[in-house]
């Protein structure tokens, strides 16, 4: 994957054949990702940097074509082989002769794998301070569709489709698509002598990293080529794509000054590390194949944990059930019912600490049990959970302190987010800065008490405020403070798992508003949504594997005793290919209703052994928010599983394409609900599964296995 290949004008200093990418060096010392024979002007410098006094060469909304990026010149490179011949890490070193800024670009890839991970370290080797305002983690130019290359070679954007995901509270993972030419229109460059000033961009805002969009997007063409990328940041991030010399480019960033109030002053000798990002490139299979590769990559970068392999069933008392109002009297019947249904973890969600007459929202922080809620002590409930063979869990919102909490006065001012010297308040809460030792010591004491003394084995770590651009600690920018805090937060979570290796951490941000792989490389699970309407959940569930691996994506199922059998089965079907977050007043169900719950858990335990190694696919494409029919599947080593929902649709049947099984003799079996009157038919020649659901608002899980 490495070595120098000389051409007439350029040298190839690094190669990854599976990605079709090469780091190419020209006679002036500039390094770009592309091919030696590719049009050089279509490519983008390997690193783009804006700094105060050193902006862009062509002003506009784009953060490429920077003065420093154009000047950065090759110094050398080296490669290390890690993991016994697996992962290769190449570091390419560049330097700017004007400012003395040095860049070390780390490219990680595995032979045979179709992904490239990148990070950049900047070091000020000059004599004057340098104020950074933006820096790319990864740039790539020269992207053209096979259609454009064969038909209209001067317009490489023709035939490229752009995919991105809007994300919001209760409405996560809403994938959108558009022809790239509809977003980046042709401008008659030959008439003007310049590219346009704009681009297509998406970015985070504030401390909810996915409060607006997912940090994941893609370009595809009609022949099955796909370029899929992911930025791994819990603070600011941004991507842009646009046109450069008749081809598409992609540039991936962490926080920047224009969008996140981030700037970083580098004194001589100081350095800065960007957030990581990854690019997936496949030549066949389109988005399904690309997300399969991304799923494997995500599994490879995260911290290993037993939870990823055992996938225990979780009951949580919150959603459409106790809703933050737990008591011993209400919990004990749910504990009994959850155990009887087959749950293996029981989580007491919000409210267990609430004894305040004015409500708990703005008084949290101490995380002590409420005596009025637990007359015999919370240990009575925790012990009941353990005696029924389940692991006890608790909800916690560690990064906030309510304005009425005593901790708001006893912790030092520097332990909180501040801007302009004033402590930040948002929705009745202050925000801890986990770089401060007092803040971290407080939370370590809380968790060590809950886990070490109380025997809690699962923590749902929630995050329900967007604190804005960040915190200013001294002269640092707010965006730099936010990035510093989030890196400290990740380190704190890793420290918890070091001390308590079997502790399971769920990442939650008002559902899926902090659903990124900075967090998910450490946490074991991700809450996908707070959506309480079971009819609105399917598009979130079906697309959740684009944001998290299936075994990390926690999906609610909240059956109720006043629901029909169809309604109970509908909500229970949803999480059967991900992670079950069971809830609902199942203790009040009659025997037939409860059997539906118990059978869903039984089916899940039957299939979960394949979930942690399976790859997602979408037989009907990624779902639209109002789609009447929705489907997603998992391609396992032994079987293929397909989940199908029929919502408001006049069609009673739908044909689903399962291309990887075309020509295979397989048996289609309805796994859940067992009493379903769904019809399933497999057409091997066409690789097509036809599913019939005679009633609306019904769902079914189908297994395709060797016939």
XYZ file of C-alpha atoms in Angstrom:
707
model
C 0.000 0.000 0.000
C 3.033 2.285 0.150
C 6.143 3.138 -1.795
C 7.153 5.732 -4.378
C 6.075 5.266 -7.991
C 7.604 7.785 -10.376
C 5.730 9.260 -13.338
C 6.724 12.008 -15.697
C 5.404 14.793 -13.464
C 4.261 13.234 -10.204
C 5.211 10.610 -7.608
C 2.801 8.229 -5.930
C 3.819 8.073 -2.255
C 0.896 6.033 -0.893
C -1.710 3.762 -2.456
C -4.849 1.925 -1.444
C -6.029 -0.149 -4.434
C -9.362 -1.149 -2.905
C -10.290 2.505 -2.511
C -8.760 3.520 -5.817
C -6.909 6.246 -3.913
C -3.309 7.382 -4.095
C -1.409 10.159 -2.360
C 0.278 11.943 -5.234
C 3.183 14.372 -4.992
C 3.830 16.968 -7.697
C 7.049 18.746 -8.581
C 6.193 21.684 -6.296
C 5.821 19.444 -3.250
C 2.011 19.537 -3.049
C 0.324 16.285 -1.998
C -3.228 15.386 -3.026
C -5.394 12.258 -3.004
C -6.034 11.017 -6.516
C -4.221 9.263 -9.366
C -0.959 10.271 -11.045
C -2.752 10.488 -14.374
C -5.810 12.344 -13.079
C -6.422 16.007 -13.860
C -4.385 17.679 -11.081
C -6.670 20.706 -10.852
C -9.620 18.474 -9.943
C -7.859 17.329 -6.775
C -7.682 19.096 -3.410
C -4.608 19.653 -1.212
C -4.253 16.907 1.381
C -4.781 19.441 4.202
C -6.669 22.729 4.014
C -6.136 25.289 6.786
C -7.442 28.779 7.382
C -5.756 30.942 9.990
C -6.121 34.594 10.872
C -4.053 36.428 8.286
C -4.003 33.374 6.011
C -7.406 32.844 4.418
C -8.632 31.436 1.137
C -7.461 32.043 -2.389
C -11.050 32.290 -3.651
C -13.476 33.814 -1.184
C -16.886 32.264 -0.534
C -18.631 29.611 1.526
C -16.111 26.901 0.756
C -13.241 26.085 3.098
C -10.952 24.642 0.472
C -8.510 26.500 -1.791
C -6.774 27.935 1.260
C -3.497 29.847 1.173
C -1.834 27.550 3.710
C -3.193 24.415 2.053
C -1.732 25.504 -1.262
C 1.681 26.133 0.362
C 1.962 22.965 2.451
C 4.848 20.981 0.963
C 5.949 17.374 1.325
C 8.566 16.527 3.942
C 8.409 12.763 4.029
C 6.264 9.828 5.079
C 6.489 6.507 6.871
C 4.266 3.474 7.376
C 3.699 1.163 10.333
C 1.916 -2.170 10.154
C -0.307 -2.837 13.152
C -2.390 -5.822 14.319
C -0.098 -8.519 12.918
C -0.310 -7.589 9.287
C -3.728 -5.964 9.450
C -4.114 -2.221 9.880
C -1.519 -0.013 8.205
C -0.859 3.498 9.479
C 0.855 5.935 7.148
C 1.937 9.390 8.302
C 2.561 11.997 5.603
C 4.454 15.071 6.806
C 3.981 18.512 5.285
C 5.162 22.026 6.162
C 4.282 25.625 5.261
C 7.446 27.648 4.601
C 5.691 30.957 5.354
C 4.177 30.329 8.822
C 6.259 27.362 9.930
C 3.088 25.305 10.400
C 3.762 21.582 10.107
C 1.069 19.010 9.366
C 1.169 15.286 10.042
C -1.597 13.458 8.179
C -2.282 9.982 9.555
C -4.021 7.618 7.141
C -5.204 4.264 8.500
C -6.399 1.461 6.249
C -6.389 -2.306 6.078
C -5.338 -4.301 3.007
C -8.474 -5.566 1.320
C -10.781 -3.217 3.252
C -12.620 -0.380 1.556
C -12.186 2.359 4.155
C -9.682 5.077 4.973
C -9.499 6.800 8.359
C -7.735 10.134 8.634
C -6.534 12.490 11.352
C -4.296 15.547 11.204
C -1.864 16.941 13.754
C -0.747 20.535 13.316
C 2.408 21.816 15.005
C 3.565 25.428 15.058
C 7.265 25.242 14.219
C 7.405 28.948 13.455
C 8.448 31.873 15.611
C 5.067 33.597 15.894
C 1.723 32.421 17.330
C -0.778 31.224 14.737
C -4.548 31.509 15.222
C -6.228 28.554 13.488
C -9.799 29.025 12.221
C -10.464 25.801 10.299
C -8.610 22.626 9.382
C -9.679 19.624 7.354
C -9.409 16.088 8.634
C -9.831 14.571 5.178
C -10.121 15.970 1.652
C -10.855 14.178 -1.572
C -11.292 15.546 -5.089
C -11.736 14.157 -8.570
C -14.991 12.297 -7.818
C -16.908 11.573 -11.010
C -19.672 9.153 -11.884
C -19.117 6.361 -14.381
C -22.050 7.765 -16.353
C -20.393 11.165 -16.627
C -17.040 9.690 -17.568
C -18.578 7.783 -20.460
C -21.113 10.311 -21.742
C -20.292 13.866 -20.724
C -16.684 13.779 -19.505
C -16.527 17.542 -19.003
C -19.303 17.318 -16.384
C -18.220 14.791 -13.797
C -21.076 15.682 -11.476
C -23.684 14.380 -13.893
C -25.057 11.086 -12.568
C -23.909 11.623 -8.963
C -26.553 11.433 -6.233
C -26.061 13.082 -2.857
C -27.376 11.431 0.323
C -27.560 13.071 3.739
C -29.570 12.619 6.934
C -31.595 15.218 8.792
C -31.865 14.536 12.506
C -34.153 16.024 15.134
C -35.817 15.180 18.420
C -38.381 12.419 17.778
C -37.418 12.410 14.092
C -33.968 10.887 13.851
C -32.179 9.379 10.838
C -34.327 10.953 8.112
C -32.325 10.297 4.978
C -32.676 12.606 2.011
C -31.380 12.297 -1.539
C -30.967 14.650 -4.455
C -29.052 14.746 -7.685
C -25.815 16.538 -6.905
C -26.387 18.754 -9.931
C -29.618 19.960 -8.305
C -27.604 21.178 -5.301
C -24.468 22.319 -7.113
C -25.741 23.799 -10.355
C -23.566 24.353 -13.463
C -22.328 27.946 -13.655
C -20.604 28.146 -17.057
C -17.150 28.162 -15.509
C -15.518 28.710 -18.872
C -17.290 32.054 -19.116
C -16.062 33.268 -15.733
C -12.694 31.632 -15.157
C -13.568 30.570 -11.620
C -15.492 27.932 -9.722
C -18.594 28.982 -7.818
C -18.319 30.367 -4.299
C -20.805 27.964 -2.717
C -21.096 24.303 -1.835
C -23.472 21.830 -0.221
C -22.717 21.727 3.500
C -24.092 20.234 6.689
C -22.802 20.871 10.191
C -23.505 20.527 13.890
C -24.586 23.436 16.056
C -23.872 23.515 19.785
C -23.388 20.528 22.045
C -25.931 18.200 20.421
C -23.634 16.758 17.774
C -26.575 15.283 15.847
C -29.232 17.783 16.807
C -29.619 18.858 13.162
C -27.983 16.238 10.954
C -26.002 13.028 11.164
C -22.245 13.413 10.593
C -22.613 10.834 7.818
C -23.328 11.377 4.110
C -22.566 9.867 0.714
C -22.257 10.290 -3.007
C -23.369 7.460 -5.289
C -23.693 6.874 -9.001
C -25.984 4.690 -11.076
C -23.423 1.919 -11.516
C -23.155 1.071 -7.813
C -20.179 3.247 -6.888
C -20.440 4.893 -3.482
C -18.341 7.333 -1.468
C -19.599 7.323 2.139
C -18.089 9.397 4.938
C -18.385 9.804 8.707
C -16.961 12.472 11.039
C -16.283 11.364 14.617
C -16.936 14.352 16.836
C -19.159 15.036 19.833
C -18.430 18.742 19.491
C -18.462 20.673 16.218
C -18.205 19.063 12.799
C -18.906 20.040 9.209
C -18.692 18.539 5.738
C -18.901 20.204 2.369
C -19.100 18.914 -1.168
C -19.081 20.873 -4.381
C -17.532 21.236 -7.788
C -13.880 21.624 -8.662
C -12.846 21.636 -12.324
C -15.828 19.565 -13.446
C -15.533 16.953 -10.685
C -16.899 16.662 -7.179
C -14.837 17.116 -4.046
C -15.499 16.322 -0.374
C -13.912 18.063 2.614
C -14.459 16.892 6.199
C -13.897 19.127 9.240
C -14.187 19.223 12.973
C -15.238 22.587 14.471
C -14.416 25.860 12.743
C -14.707 29.545 13.551
C -17.516 30.421 11.146
C -19.916 27.677 12.281
C -18.856 26.771 15.834
C -17.012 29.776 17.293
C -13.857 27.647 17.283
C -10.405 29.024 16.925
C -7.177 27.712 18.391
C -4.144 29.860 19.145
C -1.002 27.824 18.560
C 2.035 29.284 20.230
C 5.419 28.184 18.883
C 5.882 24.517 19.769
C 2.199 23.831 20.462
C 0.092 21.351 18.532
C -3.538 20.593 17.716
C -5.182 17.275 16.780
C -8.252 17.185 14.558
C -11.198 14.884 15.143
C -11.037 11.628 13.120
C -13.043 10.952 9.965
C -13.448 7.954 7.697
C -14.156 7.515 3.992
C -15.697 4.317 2.626
C -15.410 3.602 -1.111
C -17.151 0.727 -2.884
C -17.456 0.065 -6.621
C -20.514 -2.196 -6.504
C -23.545 -2.465 -4.276
C -24.110 1.249 -3.695
C -25.218 2.478 -0.275
C -26.016 -0.979 1.103
C -22.486 -2.198 0.443
C -20.962 1.044 1.748
C -22.931 0.894 5.000
C -21.893 -2.731 5.385
C -18.256 -1.657 5.240
C -18.915 1.260 7.583
C -20.583 -1.150 10.039
C -17.457 -3.320 10.094
C -15.291 -0.234 10.533
C -17.405 0.961 13.470
C -17.072 -2.438 15.104
C -13.321 -2.210 14.677
C -12.772 1.214 16.293
C -14.979 0.838 19.363
C -13.889 -0.372 22.756
C -14.498 -4.099 23.094
C -17.118 -5.049 25.667
C -19.099 -8.204 26.547
C -22.363 -6.379 25.811
C -21.533 -6.268 22.099
C -21.528 -10.065 22.031
C -24.301 -11.023 24.469
C -26.928 -8.367 23.569
C -29.009 -8.719 26.769
C -32.687 -7.752 26.707
C -33.322 -4.449 28.499
C -36.506 -3.353 30.259
C -36.693 0.373 30.973
C -39.543 1.782 33.069
C -39.785 5.148 31.292
C -41.297 5.246 27.835
C -45.098 5.419 27.849
C -44.956 3.870 31.323
C -43.699 5.557 34.506
C -42.380 8.578 32.562
C -40.018 9.785 35.280
C -42.266 8.952 38.239
C -40.902 5.711 39.736
C -41.718 4.424 43.237
C -41.151 1.129 44.973
C -44.864 0.350 44.698
C -44.911 0.975 40.933
C -41.598 -0.680 40.180
C -41.881 -4.031 41.932
C -44.750 -5.350 39.749
C -42.852 -4.248 36.639
C -39.733 -6.017 37.889
C -41.702 -9.255 38.266
C -43.288 -8.929 34.833
C -40.047 -7.972 33.095
C -38.267 -10.991 34.505
C -41.140 -13.273 33.473
C -40.986 -11.829 29.947
C -37.285 -12.672 29.697
C -35.591 -9.334 30.368
C -31.979 -9.495 31.537
C -31.437 -5.840 32.532
C -33.966 -3.641 34.338
C -33.365 0.121 34.196
C -34.976 2.598 36.577
C -35.112 5.699 34.426
C -35.498 9.366 35.400
C -37.015 10.477 38.704
C -35.459 8.042 41.202
C -33.663 10.972 42.930
C -36.697 13.319 42.981
C -38.056 14.421 46.358
C -38.289 18.115 45.542
C -41.676 19.798 45.854
C -40.746 22.107 42.968
C -39.736 19.253 40.664
C -36.410 17.665 39.864
C -35.446 19.236 36.547
C -33.508 22.214 37.913
C -32.361 20.594 41.170
C -30.392 17.571 39.909
C -26.724 16.996 40.562
C -26.271 15.055 43.809
C -27.854 11.816 42.490
C -29.068 10.506 45.819
C -32.200 8.316 46.079
C -35.500 9.971 47.020
C -36.691 8.626 50.427
C -40.337 9.398 49.728
C -40.221 7.325 46.566
C -38.461 4.407 48.198
C -39.650 4.092 51.836
C -37.534 0.962 52.271
C -34.616 2.478 50.368
C -33.784 2.148 46.696
C -31.699 -0.906 47.550
C -34.950 -2.797 48.090
C -35.824 -2.382 44.417
C -32.267 -2.987 43.206
C -32.142 -6.202 45.241
C -35.497 -7.295 43.805
C -34.090 -6.816 40.302
C -31.011 -8.860 41.152
C -33.025 -11.638 42.812
C -35.052 -12.043 39.636
C -31.832 -12.658 37.712
C -31.580 -9.229 36.079
C -28.871 -6.568 36.195
C -30.074 -3.314 37.789
C -29.641 -0.063 35.880
C -30.179 3.634 36.600
C -30.672 6.789 34.552
C -28.113 9.560 35.029
C -27.540 12.941 33.417
C -23.966 13.487 34.560
C -22.915 16.645 32.728
C -25.583 18.941 34.198
C -26.221 20.519 37.603
C -29.592 22.147 38.265
C -29.556 25.832 39.167
C -31.251 24.977 42.505
C -28.847 22.148 43.351
C -26.474 22.808 46.287
C -23.659 21.704 43.988
C -24.221 24.829 41.914
C -22.756 26.753 44.873
C -20.260 24.282 46.330
C -18.350 23.365 43.170
C -15.846 26.036 42.049
C -16.924 28.424 39.264
C -14.217 27.031 36.979
C -15.911 23.608 37.092
C -18.796 24.967 34.984
C -19.226 26.243 31.442
C -18.780 30.017 31.260
C -18.835 32.582 28.496
C -17.696 36.149 28.953
C -16.948 35.272 32.578
C -20.623 34.416 33.236
C -21.768 30.903 34.106
C -23.930 29.513 31.306
C -27.523 28.565 32.164
C -29.774 26.613 29.815
C -33.253 25.296 30.627
C -32.618 25.544 34.354
C -29.251 23.812 34.274
C -25.575 24.601 34.466
C -23.054 22.491 32.580
C -19.981 20.839 34.089
C -16.603 21.174 32.399
C -15.024 17.754 32.849
C -11.541 19.132 32.338
C -11.792 20.519 35.863
C -10.672 18.037 38.543
C -13.514 18.980 40.927
C -16.155 18.214 38.281
C -14.583 14.896 37.439
C -14.053 13.929 41.076
C -17.724 14.639 41.786
C -18.918 12.380 38.983
C -16.397 9.646 39.808
C -17.738 9.595 43.349
C -21.320 9.352 42.087
C -20.675 6.479 39.686
C -18.418 4.554 42.060
C -21.195 4.771 44.659
C -23.910 3.615 42.265
C -21.837 0.819 40.782
C -19.456 -0.146 43.552
C -21.807 0.198 46.548
C -25.299 -0.222 45.098
C -24.473 -2.932 42.560
C -25.740 -1.065 39.493
C -24.471 -2.639 36.268
C -26.039 -0.372 33.648
C -26.076 3.415 33.368
C -28.232 5.322 30.914
C -26.244 8.529 30.407
C -28.664 11.141 29.129
C -28.023 14.673 27.885
C -31.054 16.946 27.550
C -29.753 20.456 26.893
C -27.896 22.118 24.051
C -25.450 24.349 25.880
C -24.570 26.366 22.774
C -21.136 26.973 21.260
C -19.190 25.938 24.370
C -17.183 27.438 27.207
C -14.468 30.061 27.371
C -11.801 29.062 29.842
C -9.493 32.036 29.986
C -8.649 33.155 26.463
C -9.814 30.014 24.657
C -12.677 30.193 22.193
C -16.065 28.733 23.074
C -15.737 26.070 20.369
C -12.310 25.035 21.609
C -13.742 24.765 25.119
C -16.549 22.518 23.904
C -14.113 20.261 22.065
C -11.876 20.120 25.136
C -14.796 19.219 27.397
C -16.069 16.496 25.094
C -12.627 14.927 24.851
C -12.482 14.967 28.653
C -15.992 13.480 28.767
C -14.897 10.577 26.565
C -11.862 10.057 28.755
C -14.100 10.065 31.847
C -16.374 7.391 30.340
C -13.358 5.282 29.420
C -12.116 5.646 32.996
C -15.434 4.317 34.316
C -15.101 1.238 32.147
C -11.490 0.766 33.202
C -12.605 0.651 36.842
C -15.832 -1.258 36.179
C -15.181 -3.420 33.094
C -18.628 -5.053 32.977
C -20.556 -1.818 33.438
C -22.777 -1.078 30.413
C -23.075 2.544 29.293
C -25.968 3.740 27.155
C -25.429 6.973 25.255
C -28.563 9.118 25.114
C -29.061 12.726 24.102
C -32.787 13.389 24.276
C -32.922 10.207 22.243
C -30.561 10.400 19.273
C -29.246 13.971 19.438
C -25.664 12.972 20.265
C -25.399 9.905 18.058
C -21.801 10.005 16.851
C -18.841 7.643 16.847
C -16.774 9.676 19.228
C -19.380 8.646 21.824
C -20.152 5.221 20.375
C -16.543 4.149 20.240
C -16.753 4.169 24.055
C -20.432 3.626 24.984
C -22.033 0.255 24.390
C -25.531 1.363 23.319
C -27.184 4.324 21.654
C -30.729 5.494 22.311
C -32.243 5.981 18.882
C -35.208 8.215 19.809
C -37.662 9.505 22.402
C -40.474 8.889 19.891
C -43.603 7.818 21.826
C -45.884 7.132 18.853
C -45.332 3.527 17.697
C -46.570 4.399 14.200
C -43.870 7.078 13.844
C -41.005 4.885 15.030
C -40.514 2.544 12.000
C -38.572 4.968 9.754
C -36.252 5.728 12.672
C -35.787 2.047 13.465
C -35.223 1.056 9.852
C -32.561 3.734 9.310
C -30.869 3.428 12.718
C -28.155 1.141 11.324
C -26.888 4.102 9.291
C -26.042 5.881 12.557
C -24.992 2.972 14.798
C -24.192 -0.701 14.466
C -27.366 -2.789 14.867
C -26.154 -4.229 18.176
C -25.691 -0.705 19.572
C -28.976 0.773 18.338
C -31.511 0.690 21.190
C -35.112 0.760 19.943
C -38.150 1.152 22.200
C -40.977 -1.394 22.292
C -43.792 -0.254 24.583
C -46.775 -2.630 24.427
C -49.769 -1.759 26.597
C -52.712 -3.730 28.039
C -55.254 -1.502 26.247
C -53.754 -2.235 22.815
C -54.999 -4.728 20.233
C -52.898 -7.739 19.285
C -51.839 -5.957 16.074
C -50.735 -2.887 18.021
C -48.775 -4.957 20.532
C -47.053 -6.945 17.785
C -46.334 -3.760 15.799
C -44.321 -2.129 18.582
C -42.611 -5.375 19.592
C -41.437 -6.166 16.067
C -39.409 -2.949 15.764
C -36.323 -3.755 17.859
C -35.930 -7.422 16.898
C -32.977 -6.664 14.594
C -31.272 -4.196 16.920
C -31.477 -3.831 20.732
C -34.694 -4.188 22.696
C -35.671 -1.405 25.050
C -38.818 -3.040 26.381
C -41.262 -0.905 28.351
C -45.007 -0.670 28.930
C -47.372 -1.827 31.687
C -46.844 -5.463 30.809
C -47.692 -6.375 34.422
C -51.327 -5.477 33.682
C -51.665 -7.608 30.544
C -53.827 -10.685 30.228
C -52.214 -14.026 29.401
C -52.631 -13.787 25.623
C -51.176 -10.293 25.500
C -48.282 -11.279 27.714
C -47.563 -14.288 25.512
C -47.040 -11.882 22.614
C -44.433 -10.040 24.684
C -42.733 -13.197 25.852
C -42.648 -14.690 22.349
C -41.050 -11.494 20.947
C -38.289 -11.706 23.542
C -37.859 -15.406 22.756
C -37.500 -14.685 19.025
C -34.974 -11.959 19.790
C -32.870 -14.351 21.845
C -33.011 -16.796 18.942
C -31.645 -14.297 16.382
C -29.392 -12.049 18.470
C -26.358 -14.285 18.017
C -26.142 -13.117 14.399
C -26.907 -9.418 14.906
C -23.427 -8.475 16.124
C -21.712 -9.644 12.927
C -24.478 -9.003 10.369
C -24.613 -6.229 7.774
C -27.629 -3.970 7.219
C -29.446 -3.497 3.938
C -32.635 -1.796 2.779
C -34.782 -3.757 0.290
C -36.984 -0.706 -0.411
C -34.208 1.850 -0.050
C -33.721 4.079 2.976
C -37.168 4.987 4.346
C -39.043 8.234 3.931
C -40.804 9.715 6.937
C -44.301 9.147 5.522
C -43.661 5.906 3.636
C -46.524 3.435 3.789
C -44.216 0.417 3.461
C -40.847 0.307 5.221
C -38.282 -2.479 5.273
C -34.799 -3.112 6.508
C -32.768 -6.261 6.795
C -29.685 -7.882 8.236
C -27.446 -10.138 6.211
C -26.047 -12.675 8.645
C -23.575 -15.504 8.252
C -26.277 -18.168 8.359
C -29.551 -16.385 7.620
C -30.926 -13.158 6.232
C -33.575 -11.323 8.234
C -36.051 -8.815 6.841
C -38.295 -6.529 8.908
C -41.366 -5.167 7.125
C -43.930 -2.603 8.272
C -47.157 -1.680 6.538
C -48.478 1.660 7.745
C -51.112 3.725 5.918
C -51.043 2.120 2.486
C -53.710 0.801 0.153
C -51.351 -1.892 -1.117
C -51.669 -5.193 0.725
C -48.362 -6.551 -0.565
C -44.903 -5.356 -1.493
C -42.021 -6.943 -3.405
C -38.632 -6.554 -1.736
C -35.305 -6.946 -3.518
C -32.707 -9.111 -1.758
C -29.921 -9.145 -4.377
C -27.340 -11.101 -2.387
C -29.690 -14.124 -2.391
C -30.575 -13.998 -6.086
C -30.478 -17.534 -7.447
C -30.434 -19.100 -3.990
C -32.919 -21.703 -2.822
C -34.109 -20.324 0.505
C -37.070 -20.777 2.782
C -39.029 -17.713 3.889
C -40.362 -18.046 7.433
C -42.349 -15.573 9.502
C -40.595 -15.462 12.882
C -42.769 -12.852 14.565
C -45.560 -12.499 15.292
C -46.148 -16.239 15.347
C -49.890 -15.733 14.859
C -49.399 -13.453 11.854
C -51.545 -13.955 8.770
C -48.816 -12.405 6.629
C -48.021 -14.036 3.319
C -44.400 -14.503 2.219
C -43.151 -15.785 -1.118
C -39.591 -16.132 -2.372
C -38.636 -15.809 -6.045
C -35.101 -17.171 -6.341
C -34.576 -16.199 -9.981
C -35.332 -12.553 -9.283
C -33.956 -12.453 -5.729
C -37.297 -11.084 -4.629
C -39.289 -11.542 -1.425
C -42.969 -10.668 -1.651
C -44.642 -9.891 1.672
C -48.397 -9.514 2.074
C -49.891 -7.834 5.130
C -53.689 -7.740 4.899
C -54.147 -4.932 7.465
C -52.536 -1.538 7.923
C -50.346 -0.762 10.922
C -48.954 -4.264 11.102
C -45.401 -5.562 10.963
C -43.573 -8.824 10.517
C -40.073 -10.298 10.876
C -39.106 -12.793 8.169
C -36.122 -15.131 8.106
C -34.613 -16.295 4.819
C -32.600 -19.460 5.380
C -31.287 -22.353 3.348
C -34.152 -24.391 1.961
